[in-house]
Short mmCIF file of C-alpha atoms in Angstrom, two decimals:
data_model
loop_
_atom_site.label_atom_id
_atom_site.label_comp_id
_atom_site.label_asym_id
_atom_site.label_seq_id
_atom_site.Cartn_x
_atom_site.Cartn_y
_atom_site.Cartn_z
CA UNK D 1 112.35 102.31 52.21
CA UNK D 2 112.39 104.52 55.30
CA UNK D 3 112.15 101.47 57.52
CA UNK D 4 115.11 99.86 55.77
CA UNK D 5 117.27 102.95 56.29
CA UNK D 6 116.15 103.29 59.91
CA UNK D 7 116.93 99.66 60.69
CA UNK D 8 120.32 99.93 58.94
CA UNK D 9 121.14 103.05 60.98
CA UNK D 10 120.10 101.38 64.23
CA UNK D 11 122.32 98.40 63.39
CA UNK D 12 125.39 100.65 63.22
CA UNK D 13 127.54 101.19 66.29
CA UNK D 14 127.56 104.61 67.98
CA UNK D 15 131.09 105.15 66.72
CA UNK D 16 130.07 104.38 63.08
CA UNK D 17 127.00 106.61 63.42
CA UNK D 18 129.26 109.48 64.56
CA UNK D 19 131.64 109.02 61.60
CA UNK D 20 128.73 108.72 59.14
CA UNK D 21 127.22 111.93 60.55
CA UNK D 22 130.57 113.76 60.23
CA UNK D 23 131.07 112.42 56.69
CA UNK D 24 127.55 113.41 55.64
CA UNK D 25 128.09 116.89 57.11
CA UNK D 26 131.29 117.36 55.10
CA UNK D 27 129.58 116.06 51.98
CA UNK D 28 126.72 118.52 52.48
CA UNK D 29 129.17 121.41 52.98
CA UNK D 30 131.07 120.39 49.84
CA UNK D 31 127.87 120.27 47.78
CA UNK D 32 126.72 123.68 49.07
CA UNK D 33 130.14 125.20 48.35
CA UNK D 34 130.38 123.64 44.87
CA UNK D 35 126.83 124.47 43.85
CA UNK D 36 126.39 127.94 45.37
CA UNK D 37 129.42 129.65 46.83
CA UNK D 38 132.10 128.80 44.25
CA UNK D 39 130.06 129.92 41.19
CA UNK D 40 129.11 133.15 42.98
CA UNK D 41 132.74 133.96 43.82
CA UNK D 42 133.85 133.11 40.28
CA UNK D 43 131.18 135.34 38.72
CA UNK D 44 132.09 138.18 41.08
CA UNK D 45 135.76 137.91 40.11
CA UNK D 46 134.88 137.99 36.39
CA UNK D 47 132.72 141.07 36.90
CA UNK D 48 135.54 142.82 38.76
CA UNK D 49 137.90 142.05 35.86
CA UNK D 50 135.37 143.42 33.34
CA UNK D 51 134.99 146.62 35.37
CA UNK D 52 138.77 147.04 35.48
CA UNK D 53 139.03 146.58 31.69
CA UNK D 54 136.19 149.07 31.11
CA UNK D 55 137.92 151.59 33.37
CA UNK D 56 141.15 151.19 31.41
CA UNK D 57 139.24 151.66 28.17
CA UNK D 58 137.59 154.79 29.56
CA UNK D 59 140.96 156.29 30.49
CA UNK D 60 142.32 155.49 27.03
CA UNK D 61 139.27 156.98 25.30
CA UNK D 62 139.54 160.14 27.41
CA UNK D 63 143.16 160.50 26.34
CA UNK D 64 142.16 160.04 22.70
CA UNK D 65 139.34 162.53 23.15
CA UNK D 66 141.74 165.24 24.26
CA UNK D 67 143.88 164.57 21.19
CA UNK D 68 140.83 164.81 18.95
CA UNK D 69 139.81 168.12 20.52
CA UNK D 70 143.31 169.43 19.92
CA UNK D 71 143.09 168.40 16.26
CA UNK D 72 139.56 169.79 15.89
CA UNK D 73 140.74 173.36 15.38
CA UNK D 74 143.07 172.26 12.59
CA UNK D 75 140.36 170.86 10.34
CA UNK D 76 140.20 172.16 6.78
CA UNK D 77 137.00 173.27 5.16
CA UNK D 78 135.44 170.20 3.57
CA UNK D 79 135.59 169.81 -0.17
CA UNK D 80 132.24 168.92 -1.67
CA UNK D 81 132.27 166.53 -4.61
CA UNK D 82 128.88 166.42 -6.28
CA UNK D 83 129.88 163.99 -9.06
CA UNK D 84 130.26 160.78 -7.03
CA UNK D 85 127.59 159.04 -5.03
CA UNK D 86 127.90 158.86 -1.27
CA UNK D 87 128.43 155.07 -1.39
CA UNK D 88 131.28 155.36 -3.89
CA UNK D 89 132.94 158.16 -1.88
CA UNK D 90 132.85 156.02 1.26
CA UNK D 91 134.15 152.99 -0.62
CA UNK D 92 137.03 154.85 -2.30
CA UNK D 93 138.03 156.57 0.92
CA UNK D 94 137.98 153.26 2.83
CA UNK D 95 140.16 151.64 0.16
CA UNK D 96 142.58 154.58 0.14
CA UNK D 97 143.08 154.34 3.91
CA UNK D 98 143.17 150.50 3.87
CA UNK D 99 139.95 150.21 5.85
CA UNK D 100 137.81 148.49 3.21
CA UNK D 101 138.50 144.98 4.53
CA UNK D 102 137.00 146.04 7.88
CA UNK D 103 133.71 147.26 6.39
CA UNK D 104 131.26 144.44 7.02
CA UNK D 105 128.11 146.21 5.82
CA UNK D 106 127.19 149.45 4.06
CA UNK D 107 123.61 150.39 3.28
CA UNK D 108 121.90 153.59 2.13
CA UNK D 109 119.78 155.40 4.69
CA UNK D 110 117.95 158.06 2.73
CA UNK D 111 119.24 160.31 -0.01
CA UNK D 112 122.20 161.84 1.83
CA UNK D 113 123.14 159.29 4.50
CA UNK D 114 124.57 155.80 4.78
CA UNK D 115 124.72 153.28 7.63
CA UNK D 116 127.98 151.37 8.03
CA UNK D 117 129.18 148.47 10.20
CA UNK D 118 132.90 148.07 10.82
CA UNK D 119 134.56 145.06 12.47
CA UNK D 120 137.75 145.05 14.54
CA UNK D 121 139.60 148.16 13.44
CA UNK D 122 142.14 150.29 15.31
CA UNK D 123 140.42 153.25 16.92
CA UNK D 124 143.00 155.72 15.57
CA UNK D 125 142.63 154.35 12.03
CA UNK D 126 138.85 154.74 12.26
CA UNK D 127 139.14 158.35 13.45
CA UNK D 128 141.61 159.16 10.64
CA UNK D 129 139.10 157.74 8.14
CA UNK D 130 136.24 159.82 9.54
CA UNK D 131 138.52 162.87 9.36
CA UNK D 132 139.37 162.06 5.74
CA UNK D 133 135.69 161.68 4.83
CA UNK D 134 134.90 165.07 6.34
CA UNK D 135 137.89 167.01 5.03
CA UNK D 136 137.78 165.65 1.47
CA UNK D 137 134.08 165.10 0.91
CA UNK D 138 132.11 166.91 3.62
CA UNK D 139 130.79 163.61 4.98
CA UNK D 140 130.18 163.83 8.72
CA UNK D 141 129.36 161.28 11.38
CA UNK D 142 125.72 161.70 12.36
CA UNK D 143 125.53 158.80 14.81
CA UNK D 144 128.27 156.54 16.16
CA UNK D 145 128.24 153.47 18.40
CA UNK D 146 131.56 151.92 19.41
CA UNK D 147 132.07 148.54 21.07
CA UNK D 148 135.47 147.49 22.30
CA UNK D 149 136.93 144.19 21.20
CA UNK D 150 140.54 143.25 21.58
CA UNK D 151 142.80 145.90 23.16
CA UNK D 152 143.10 148.87 20.82
CA UNK D 153 140.41 147.57 18.44
CA UNK D 154 136.81 148.67 18.17
CA UNK D 155 133.67 147.62 16.35
CA UNK D 156 131.68 150.55 15.03
CA UNK D 157 128.22 151.24 13.72
CA UNK D 158 127.72 154.67 12.28
CA UNK D 159 125.41 156.80 10.21
CA UNK D 160 127.37 159.04 7.83
CA UNK D 161 125.71 162.09 6.30
CA UNK D 162 126.79 164.26 3.41
CA UNK D 163 125.93 167.92 3.46
#
């Protein structure tokens, strides 16, 4: 095989050998660019866009945080309702504030706490619901994890505790 290629190369004129060498060099550069450089640059651009979106989200959340702190001093003393179970209080409150369709999972976590999963809800609506749970029923957020989705929407996992 090597002998065949060598004899074919030797049979070519010097001019053809030069053009074949130039063509092979360009082909090699194209393959290196397509296989290595282009994917790297594309990934870097996507990461830069993600960082920019995360920075915008951080600014927005900081603005919301200052509003929440301002509202924190206005909170009423929570009303304790010992007749209803924690699950039914959460369900009725979510229905009242039109959040029930966003609850993807609710499960008990001990006697006085519940874990909830919420899909794609407006951040402000979620905070109003947590405020309602606390002010009406004394249910507080023990643990909260937020993931951003579409602009203005969050996915939340939380542990709610009564008492």
